[in-house]
PDB file of C-alpha atoms in Angstrom:
ATOM      1  CA  MET A1040      23.295 -16.675 -10.478  1.00 90.00           C
ATOM      2  CA  ILE A1041      25.315 -14.415  -7.745  1.00 97.00           C
ATOM      3  CA  HIS A1042      27.388 -12.038  -9.321  1.00 98.00           C
ATOM      4  CA  PRO A1043      31.052 -11.991  -8.169  1.00 98.00           C
ATOM      5  CA  THR A1044      31.077  -8.527  -6.973  1.00 98.00           C
ATOM      6  CA  ALA A1045      27.810  -8.749  -4.821  1.00 98.00           C
ATOM      7  CA  VAL A1046      28.419  -9.294  -1.022  1.00 98.00           C
ATOM      8  CA  ILE A1047      26.117 -11.760   0.501  1.00 98.00           C
ATOM      9  CA  ASP A1048      26.175 -12.229   4.232  1.00 98.00           C
ATOM     10  CA  PRO A1049      26.855 -15.730   4.931  1.00 97.00           C
ATOM     11  CA  ALA A1050      23.819 -15.604   7.262  1.00 97.00           C
ATOM     12  CA  ALA A1051      21.453 -14.778   4.566  1.00 98.00           C
ATOM     13  CA  LYS A1052      19.258 -17.409   2.936  1.00 98.00           C
ATOM     14  CA  LEU A1053      18.466 -17.397  -0.847  1.00 98.00           C
ATOM     15  CA  ALA A1054      16.987 -19.914  -2.743  1.00 98.00           C
ATOM     16  CA  ALA A1055      19.056 -21.607  -5.456  1.00 98.00           C
ATOM     17  CA  ASP A1056      17.522 -19.699  -8.423  1.00 98.00           C
ATOM     18  CA  VAL A1057      17.852 -16.211  -6.862  1.00 98.00           C
ATOM     19  CA  GLU A1058      19.765 -13.666  -9.271  1.00 98.00           C
ATOM     20  CA  VAL A1059      21.927 -10.963  -7.526  1.00 98.00           C
ATOM     21  CA  GLY A1060      23.356  -8.002  -9.927  1.00 98.00           C
ATOM     22  CA  PRO A1061      26.522  -6.519  -9.098  1.00 98.00           C
ATOM     23  CA  TYR A1062      27.606  -4.726  -6.141  1.00 98.00           C
ATOM     24  CA  SER A1063      24.435  -5.647  -4.797  1.00 98.00           C
ATOM     25  CA  VAL A1064      24.552  -6.255  -0.505  1.00 98.00           C
ATOM     26  CA  ILE A1065      22.400  -8.508   1.024  1.00 98.00           C
ATOM     27  CA  GLY A1066      22.866  -8.686   4.594  1.00 98.00           C
ATOM     28  CA  ALA A1067      21.940 -11.127   7.515  1.00 98.00           C
ATOM     29  CA  GLU A1068      18.537 -12.355   8.569  1.00 98.00           C
ATOM     30  CA  VAL A1069      17.486 -12.112   4.676  1.00 98.00           C
ATOM     31  CA  GLU A1070      15.578 -14.602   3.010  1.00 98.00           C
ATOM     32  CA  ILE A1071      14.688 -14.689  -0.616  1.00 99.00           C
ATOM     33  CA  ALA A1072      12.628 -17.184  -2.166  1.00 98.00           C
ATOM     34  CA  GLU A1073      12.511 -19.110  -5.402  1.00 98.00           C
ATOM     35  CA  GLY A1074      12.262 -16.862  -8.464  1.00 98.00           C
ATOM     36  CA  THR A1075      13.353 -13.475  -7.191  1.00 98.00           C
ATOM     37  CA  TRP A1076      15.596 -11.310  -9.193  1.00 98.00           C
ATOM     38  CA  ILE A1077      17.907  -8.789  -7.475  1.00 98.00           C
ATOM     39  CA  GLY A1078      19.490  -6.138  -9.959  1.00 98.00           C
ATOM     40  CA  PRO A1079      22.803  -4.070  -9.268  1.00 98.00           C
ATOM     41  CA  HIS A1080      23.402  -1.727  -6.498  1.00 98.00           C
ATOM     42  CA  VAL A1081      20.495  -3.150  -4.408  1.00 99.00           C
ATOM     43  CA  VAL A1082      20.746  -2.979  -0.766  1.00 99.00           C
ATOM     44  CA  ILE A1083      18.830  -5.239   1.458  1.00 99.00           C
ATOM     45  CA  LYS A1084      19.142  -5.561   5.073  1.00 98.00           C
ATOM     46  CA  GLY A1085      17.594  -7.908   7.584  1.00 97.00           C
ATOM     47  CA  PRO A1086      15.412  -9.105   9.480  1.00 98.00           C
ATOM     48  CA  THR A1087      13.565  -9.331   5.708  1.00 98.00           C
ATOM     49  CA  ARG A1088      12.045 -11.952   4.329  1.00 98.00           C
ATOM     50  CA  ILE A1089      11.108 -11.839   0.277  1.00 99.00           C
ATOM     51  CA  GLY A1090       8.675 -14.283  -1.257  1.00 98.00           C
ATOM     52  CA  ARG A1091       8.558 -15.521  -4.662  1.00 98.00           C
ATOM     53  CA  ASN A1092       9.271 -14.367  -8.368  1.00 99.00           C
ATOM     54  CA  ASN A1093       9.921 -10.572  -7.111  1.00 99.00           C
ATOM     55  CA  LYS A1094      11.688  -8.025  -9.320  1.00 99.00           C
ATOM     56  CA  ILE A1095      14.019  -5.496  -7.424  1.00 99.00           C
ATOM     57  CA  TYR A1096      15.698  -2.822  -9.620  1.00 99.00           C
ATOM     58  CA  GLN A1097      19.065  -0.651  -8.955  1.00 98.00           C
ATOM     59  CA  PHE A1098      19.480   1.258  -6.029  1.00 98.00           C
ATOM     60  CA  ALA A1099      16.494   0.517  -4.318  1.00 99.00           C
ATOM     61  CA  SER A1100      17.029   0.353  -0.743  1.00 98.00           C
ATOM     62  CA  VAL A1101      15.042  -2.520   0.953  1.00 99.00           C
ATOM     63  CA  GLY A1102      14.481  -3.379   4.852  1.00 98.00           C
ATOM     64  CA  GLU A1103      16.468  -0.544   5.992  1.00 98.00           C
ATOM     65  CA  ASP A1104      16.172   1.057   9.618  1.00 98.00           C
ATOM     66  CA  CYS A1105      13.348   3.295   9.807  1.00 98.00           C
ATOM     67  CA  GLN A1106      13.630   7.303  10.127  1.00 97.00           C
ATOM     68  CA  ASP A1107      11.945   7.450  13.455  1.00 97.00           C
ATOM     69  CA  LYS A1108      13.653   9.165  16.426  1.00 96.00           C
ATOM     70  CA  LYS A1109      11.769   6.710  18.550  1.00 96.00           C
ATOM     71  CA  TYR A1110      13.478   3.720  17.072  1.00 97.00           C
ATOM     72  CA  LYS A1111      16.636   2.575  19.147  1.00 97.00           C
ATOM     73  CA  GLY A1112      17.935  -0.380  17.058  1.00 97.00           C
ATOM     74  CA  GLU A1113      15.119  -2.658  18.463  1.00 98.00           C
ATOM     75  CA  ARG A1114      14.462  -6.016  16.358  1.00 98.00           C
ATOM     76  CA  THR A1115      11.621  -5.128  13.856  1.00 98.00           C
ATOM     77  CA  PHE A1116      10.704  -6.852  10.351  1.00 98.00           C
ATOM     78  CA  LEU A1117      10.075  -6.607   6.836  1.00 99.00           C
ATOM     79  CA  GLU A1118       7.902  -8.899   5.130  1.00 98.00           C
ATOM     80  CA  ILE A1119       7.391  -8.706   1.016  1.00 99.00           C
ATOM     81  CA  GLY A1120       5.509 -11.071  -0.695  1.00 99.00           C
ATOM     82  CA  ASP A1121       5.245 -12.924  -4.076  1.00 99.00           C
ATOM     83  CA  ASN A1122       5.187 -11.272  -7.633  1.00 99.00           C
ATOM     84  CA  ASN A1123       6.089  -7.768  -6.771  1.00 99.00           C
ATOM     85  CA  VAL A1124       8.332  -5.176  -9.022  1.00 99.00           C
ATOM     86  CA  ILE A1125      10.005  -2.890  -6.899  1.00 99.00           C
ATOM     87  CA  ARG A1126      11.896  -0.084  -9.151  1.00 98.00           C
ATOM     88  CA  GLU A1127      14.607   2.098  -9.140  1.00 98.00           C
ATOM     89  CA  PHE A1128      15.438   4.087  -5.886  1.00 98.00           C
ATOM     90  CA  VAL A1129      12.742   2.699  -3.955  1.00 99.00           C
ATOM     91  CA  THR A1130      12.828   2.898  -0.327  1.00 98.00           C
ATOM     92  CA  ILE A1131      11.352   0.449   2.034  1.00 99.00           C
ATOM     93  CA  GLN A1132      12.010   0.552   5.714  1.00 98.00           C
ATOM     94  CA  ARG A1133      11.218  -2.131   8.696  1.00 98.00           C
ATOM     95  CA  GLY A1134       8.576  -1.606  11.612  1.00 98.00           C
ATOM     96  CA  THR A1135       8.622  -0.305  14.738  1.00 98.00           C
ATOM     97  CA  ILE A1136       8.083  -1.434  18.178  1.00 98.00           C
ATOM     98  CA  GLN A1137       5.120   1.172  18.645  1.00 97.00           C
ATOM     99  CA  ASP A1138       3.237  -0.673  16.299  1.00 98.00           C
ATOM    100  CA  ASN A1139       3.630  -4.464  15.245  1.00 97.00           C
ATOM    101  CA  SER A1140       7.440  -4.284  14.507  1.00 98.00           C
ATOM    102  CA  LEU A1141       6.411  -4.948  11.005  1.00 98.00           C
ATOM    103  CA  THR A1142       6.434  -3.454   7.774  1.00 98.00           C
ATOM    104  CA  GLN A1143       4.150  -5.527   4.921  1.00 98.00           C
ATOM    105  CA  ILE A1144       3.821  -5.497   1.028  1.00 98.00           C
ATOM    106  CA  ALA A1145       1.569  -7.945  -0.162  1.00 98.00           C
ATOM    107  CA  ASP A1146       1.451  -9.835  -3.652  1.00 99.00           C
ATOM    108  CA  GLY A1147       1.199  -8.754  -7.056  1.00 98.00           C
ATOM    109  CA  CYS A1148       2.226  -4.754  -6.503  1.00 98.00           C
ATOM    110  CA  LEU A1149       4.175  -2.472  -8.841  1.00 99.00           C
ATOM    111  CA  ILE A1150       6.090   0.061  -6.866  1.00 99.00           C
ATOM    112  CA  MET A1151       7.510   2.629  -9.217  1.00 98.00           C
ATOM    113  CA  ASN A1152      10.749   4.773  -8.898  1.00 98.00           C
ATOM    114  CA  TYR A1153      11.516   7.075  -5.974  1.00 98.00           C
ATOM    115  CA  THR A1154       8.504   5.998  -3.979  1.00 98.00           C
ATOM    116  CA  HIS A1155       9.126   5.779   0.041  1.00 98.00           C
ATOM    117  CA  ILE A1156       7.119   3.132   2.112  1.00 99.00           C
ATOM    118  CA  ALA A1157       8.021   3.887   5.715  1.00 98.00           C
ATOM    119  CA  HIS A1158       7.904   1.775   8.667  1.00 98.00           C
ATOM    120  CA  ASP A1159       5.106  -0.288   9.882  1.00 98.00           C
ATOM    121  CA  CYS A1160       3.076   0.444   6.610  1.00 98.00           C
ATOM    122  CA  VAL A1161       0.864  -2.383   5.307  1.00 98.00           C
ATOM    123  CA  VAL A1162       0.465  -2.631   1.480  1.00 98.00           C
ATOM    124  CA  GLY A1163      -2.297  -4.822  -0.048  1.00 98.00           C
ATOM    125  CA  ASP A1164      -2.395  -7.152  -3.095  1.00 98.00           C
ATOM    126  CA  ASN A1165      -2.130  -5.777  -6.547  1.00 97.00           C
ATOM    127  CA  CYS A1166      -1.391  -2.125  -5.600  1.00 98.00           C
ATOM    128  CA  VAL A1167       0.355   0.445  -8.259  1.00 98.00           C
ATOM    129  CA  ILE A1168       2.300   3.121  -6.545  1.00 98.00           C
ATOM    130  CA  ALA A1169       3.552   5.505  -9.221  1.00 98.00           C
ATOM    131  CA  ASN A1170       6.812   7.352  -9.207  1.00 98.00           C
ATOM    132  CA  GLY A1171       7.617   9.579  -6.308  1.00 98.00           C
ATOM    133  CA  THR A1172       4.886   8.411  -3.954  1.00 98.00           C
ATOM    134  CA  GLN A1173       5.464   8.923  -0.168  1.00 98.00           C
ATOM    135  CA  LEU A1174       3.825   6.908   2.122  1.00 98.00           C
ATOM    136  CA  ALA A1175       4.467   7.992   6.040  1.00 98.00           C
ATOM    137  CA  GLY A1176       4.624   5.651   8.894  1.00 98.00           C
ATOM    138  CA  HIS A1177       1.849   3.425   9.643  1.00 98.00           C
ATOM    139  CA  VAL A1178      -0.245   3.982   6.396  1.00 98.00           C
ATOM    140  CA  HIS A1179      -2.264   0.896   5.395  1.00 98.00           C
ATOM    141  CA  LEU A1180      -3.383   0.196   1.615  1.00 98.00           C
ATOM    142  CA  SER A1181      -5.990  -2.027   0.788  1.00 98.00           C
ATOM    143  CA  ASN A1182      -5.826  -4.372  -2.133  1.00 97.00           C
ATOM    144  CA  ASN A1183      -6.202  -2.867  -5.833  1.00 96.00           C
ATOM    145  CA  VAL A1184      -5.326   0.748  -4.831  1.00 98.00           C
ATOM    146  CA  ILE A1185      -3.711   2.901  -7.385  1.00 98.00           C
ATOM    147  CA  ILE A1186      -1.852   6.044  -6.633  1.00 98.00           C
ATOM    148  CA  GLY A1187      -0.705   8.800  -9.113  1.00 98.00           C
ATOM    149  CA  GLY A1188       2.585   9.938  -9.002  1.00 98.00           C
ATOM    150  CA  LEU A1189       4.216  12.680  -6.524  1.00 98.00           C
ATOM    151  CA  SER A1190       1.530  11.800  -4.092  1.00 98.00           C
ATOM    152  CA  ALA A1191       1.827  11.632  -0.279  1.00 98.00           C
ATOM    153  CA  ILE A1192      -0.080  10.026   2.643  1.00 98.00           C
ATOM    154  CA  HIS A1193      -0.204  11.306   5.958  1.00 98.00           C
ATOM    155  CA  GLN A1194       0.586   8.651   8.708  1.00 98.00           C
ATOM    156  CA  PHE A1195      -2.172   6.392   9.931  1.00 98.00           C
ATOM    157  CA  CYS A1196      -4.286   7.149   7.110  1.00 98.00           C
ATOM    158  CA  HIS A1197      -6.016   3.913   5.719  1.00 98.00           C
ATOM    159  CA  VAL A1198      -7.072   3.973   2.220  1.00 98.00           C
ATOM    160  CA  GLY A1199      -9.786   1.450   1.382  1.00 98.00           C
ATOM    161  CA  PRO A1200      -9.787  -1.309  -1.600  1.00 97.00           C
ATOM    162  CA  TYR A1201      -9.973   0.155  -5.211  1.00 97.00           C
ATOM    163  CA  VAL A1202      -9.457   3.244  -4.542  1.00 98.00           C
ATOM    164  CA  MET A1203      -7.747   5.610  -7.023  1.00 98.00           C
ATOM    165  CA  ILE A1204      -5.670   8.554  -5.740  1.00 98.00           C
ATOM    166  CA  GLY A1205      -4.933  11.088  -8.527  1.00 98.00           C
ATOM    167  CA  GLY A1206      -1.269  12.790  -9.352  1.00 98.00           C
ATOM    168  CA  GLY A1207       0.337  15.014  -6.928  1.00 98.00           C
ATOM    169  CA  THR A1208      -2.630  14.492  -3.992  1.00 98.00           C
ATOM    170  CA  MET A1209      -2.000  14.968  -0.342  1.00 98.00           C
ATOM    171  CA  ILE A1210      -4.140  12.536   1.420  1.00 98.00           C
ATOM    172  CA  ARG A1211      -4.899  13.533   5.226  1.00 98.00           C
ATOM    173  CA  ASN A1212      -7.576  11.459   6.251  1.00 98.00           C
ATOM    174  CA  ASP A1213      -8.970   8.013   5.496  1.00 98.00           C
ATOM    175  CA  VAL A1214     -10.398   7.223   1.998  1.00 98.00           C
ATOM    176  CA  PRO A1215     -13.346   4.880   1.629  1.00 98.00           C
ATOM    177  CA  ALA A1216     -13.529   1.742  -0.413  1.00 98.00           C
ATOM    178  CA  PHE A1217     -13.754   2.788  -4.143  1.00 98.00           C
ATOM    179  CA  VAL A1218     -13.574   6.366  -3.955  1.00 98.00           C
ATOM    180  CA  MET A1219     -11.384   8.894  -6.121  1.00 98.00           C
ATOM    181  CA  ALA A1220      -9.213  11.437  -4.345  1.00 98.00           C
ATOM    182  CA  VAL A1221      -7.645  14.473  -5.629  1.00 98.00           C
ATOM    183  CA  GLY A1222      -5.967  17.836  -4.723  1.00 98.00           C
ATOM    184  CA  ASN A1223      -3.662  19.340  -2.150  1.00 97.00           C
ATOM    185  CA  PRO A1224      -5.199  18.444   0.600  1.00 96.00           C
ATOM    186  CA  GLY A1225      -6.987  15.582  -1.246  1.00 98.00           C
ATOM    187  CA  VAL A1226     -10.716  15.459  -1.452  1.00 98.00           C
ATOM    188  CA  ALA A1227     -13.181  12.919  -2.558  1.00 98.00           C
ATOM    189  CA  ARG A1228     -14.249  13.492  -6.201  1.00 97.00           C
ATOM    190  CA  GLY A1229     -16.803  10.781  -6.904  1.00 97.00           C
ATOM    191  CA  MET A1230     -15.737   6.513  -7.145  1.00 97.00           C
ATOM    192  CA  ASN A1231     -13.556   4.944  -9.025  1.00 96.00           C
ATOM    193  CA  TYR A1232     -16.343   3.359 -11.697  1.00 93.00           C
ATOM    194  CA  GLU A1233     -13.660   2.972 -14.386  1.00 92.00           C
ATOM    195  CA  GLY A1234     -11.943   0.897 -12.151  1.00 92.00           C
ATOM    196  CA  MET A1235     -15.241  -1.136 -10.882  1.00 93.00           C
ATOM    197  CA  LYS A1236     -16.001  -1.834 -14.441  1.00 93.00           C
ATOM    198  CA  ARG A1237     -12.553  -3.274 -15.289  1.00 91.00           C
ATOM    199  CA  ASN A1238     -12.759  -5.259 -12.245  1.00 90.00           C
ATOM    200  CA  GLY A1239     -16.222  -6.851 -13.302  1.00 92.00           C
ATOM    201  CA  LEU A1240     -18.551  -5.327 -10.717  1.00 92.00           C
ATOM    202  CA  PRO A1241     -22.022  -5.794 -11.904  1.00 93.00           C
ATOM    203  CA  LYS A1242     -23.839  -2.663 -13.170  1.00 94.00           C
ATOM    204  CA  ALA A1243     -26.293  -3.388 -10.054  1.00 93.00           C
ATOM    205  CA  VAL A1244     -23.491  -3.142  -8.018  1.00 94.00           C
ATOM    206  CA  ILE A1245     -21.704  -0.044  -9.421  1.00 95.00           C
ATOM    207  CA  SER A1246     -25.283   1.889  -9.276  1.00 95.00           C
ATOM    208  CA  GLN A1247     -25.855   0.854  -5.739  1.00 96.00           C
ATOM    209  CA  LEU A1248     -22.295   2.230  -4.769  1.00 96.00           C
ATOM    210  CA  ARG A1249     -23.286   5.634  -6.788  1.00 96.00           C
ATOM    211  CA  LYS A1250     -26.318   5.811  -4.571  1.00 97.00           C
ATOM    212  CA  ALA A1251     -24.095   5.301  -1.360  1.00 97.00           C
ATOM    213  CA  TYR A1252     -21.827   7.606  -2.266  1.00 98.00           C
ATOM    214  CA  LYS A1253     -24.257  10.616  -3.103  1.00 97.00           C
ATOM    215  CA  LEU A1254     -25.477   9.725   0.776  1.00 97.00           C
ATOM    216  CA  VAL A1255     -22.681   9.939   2.618  1.00 97.00           C
ATOM    217  CA  TYR A1256     -20.944  12.792   0.295  1.00 97.00           C
ATOM    218  CA  GLN A1257     -23.964  14.942  -1.205  1.00 97.00           C
ATOM    219  CA  SER A1258     -26.997  14.055   1.455  1.00 96.00           C
ATOM    220  CA  GLU A1259     -27.749  16.533   4.630  1.00 95.00           C
ATOM    221  CA  MET A1260     -27.008  13.408   6.653  1.00 96.00           C
ATOM    222  CA  THR A1261     -24.516  12.775   8.966  1.00 96.00           C
ATOM    223  CA  VAL A1262     -21.849  10.111   8.267  1.00 96.00           C
ATOM    224  CA  GLN A1263     -23.205   8.038  11.062  1.00 96.00           C
ATOM    225  CA  LYS A1264     -26.710   8.384   9.931  1.00 97.00           C
ATOM    226  CA  SER A1265     -25.698   7.661   6.457  1.00 97.00           C
ATOM    227  CA  VAL A1266     -23.884   4.260   7.421  1.00 97.00           C
ATOM    228  CA  GLU A1267     -27.161   3.372   9.089  1.00 96.00           C
ATOM    229  CA  GLU A1268     -29.426   3.787   6.006  1.00 96.00           C
ATOM    230  CA  MET A1269     -26.990   2.135   4.244  1.00 96.00           C
ATOM    231  CA  GLU A1270     -27.297  -0.720   6.287  1.00 95.00           C
ATOM    232  CA  SER A1271     -30.844  -0.738   6.388  1.00 95.00           C
ATOM    233  CA  TRP A1272     -30.813  -1.315   2.559  1.00 94.00           C
ATOM    234  CA  ASN A1273     -32.268  -4.958   1.254  1.00 88.00           C
ATOM    235  CA  PHE A1274     -29.143  -5.284  -0.849  1.00 87.00           C
ATOM    236  CA  ASP A1275     -26.485  -7.994  -0.249  1.00 82.00           C
ATOM    237  CA  SER A1276     -23.106  -7.057  -1.716  1.00 90.00           C
ATOM    238  CA  GLU A1277     -19.668  -7.483  -0.485  1.00 93.00           C
ATOM    239  CA  HIS A1278     -18.765  -4.595  -2.437  1.00 95.00           C
ATOM    240  CA  LEU A1279     -21.472  -2.248  -0.658  1.00 95.00           C
ATOM    241  CA  ASN A1280     -20.516  -3.573   2.548  1.00 95.00           C
ATOM    242  CA  LEU A1281     -16.476  -2.885   1.949  1.00 96.00           C
ATOM    243  CA  PHE A1282     -17.725   0.654   1.267  1.00 97.00           C
ATOM    244  CA  ILE A1283     -19.824   0.827   4.744  1.00 97.00           C
ATOM    245  CA  GLU A1284     -16.914  -0.919   6.802  1.00 97.00           C
ATOM    246  CA  SER A1285     -14.252   1.238   5.412  1.00 97.00           C
ATOM    247  CA  ILE A1286     -16.331   4.291   6.852  1.00 98.00           C
ATOM    248  CA  LYS A1287     -16.776   2.716   9.783  1.00 97.00           C
ATOM    249  CA  ALA A1288     -13.385   1.740  10.793  1.00 96.00           C
ATOM    250  CA  SER A1289     -12.137   5.019  10.160  1.00 97.00           C
ATOM    251  CA  SER A1290     -10.152   6.644  13.235  1.00 94.00           C
ATOM    252  CA  ARG A1291      -8.578   9.509  11.490  1.00 94.00           C
ATOM    253  CA  GLY A1292     -12.278  10.733   9.866  1.00 97.00           C
ATOM    254  CA  ILE A1293     -12.929  10.029   6.004  1.00 98.00           C
ATOM    255  CA  LEU A1294     -11.728  12.276   3.256  1.00 96.00           C
ATOM    256  CA  PRO A1295     -13.922  15.111   2.533  1.00 97.00           C
ATOM    257  CA  GLU A1296     -15.729  16.232  -0.404  1.00 96.00           C
TER     258      GLU A1296
END
């Protein structure tokens, strides 16, 4: 399973069935669980923990020191969950002590060629990040986010669940749940209704979210007043609550329309 040209540090811990391709380098304090495939010319540096059934393609750099001038060699970490696909030339870097010392990728993500995931980023389940996307430090992506190619997200921005970001978009603000974003600078352009349908949201919920979007973005109410109005609605929906909570949690201000 381990190609003879691969270099594996004796302190690395690989499950018995992990495959490692030619000329890959795996450093100390790297743990890789069952079923994971590492292609050729991959570099993985620890402390990094990689879960089950991941595929990491050639020339990816995983768990390297972060690109932050404040970083002075402190012990920081990267954790990658299960069933992720990490394509060619992807770079994922460990955290910093200025945050939680941890960069995290959850489960079921597709991270395409030349994507950069900087220090202290948190990426949720089932995200799709297309070619050339750049995530600055401390960015948080919730579950089921889709990002088009050549997009960039400013440091400390939070992106809510089921958000769709169009290709070539520059995100400078927090993006509420279900919103579609496009442009440079990025602006809101309605909601990800097609994504809602594909994920089985009932028509009544989609209709209520449409009403919520119009209230926040197209009424004369302030954001705070629109949130208060939505909270007064007699409509019990976890999805509406996701939209409301992602707005209330924003520290950078939500994406404008």
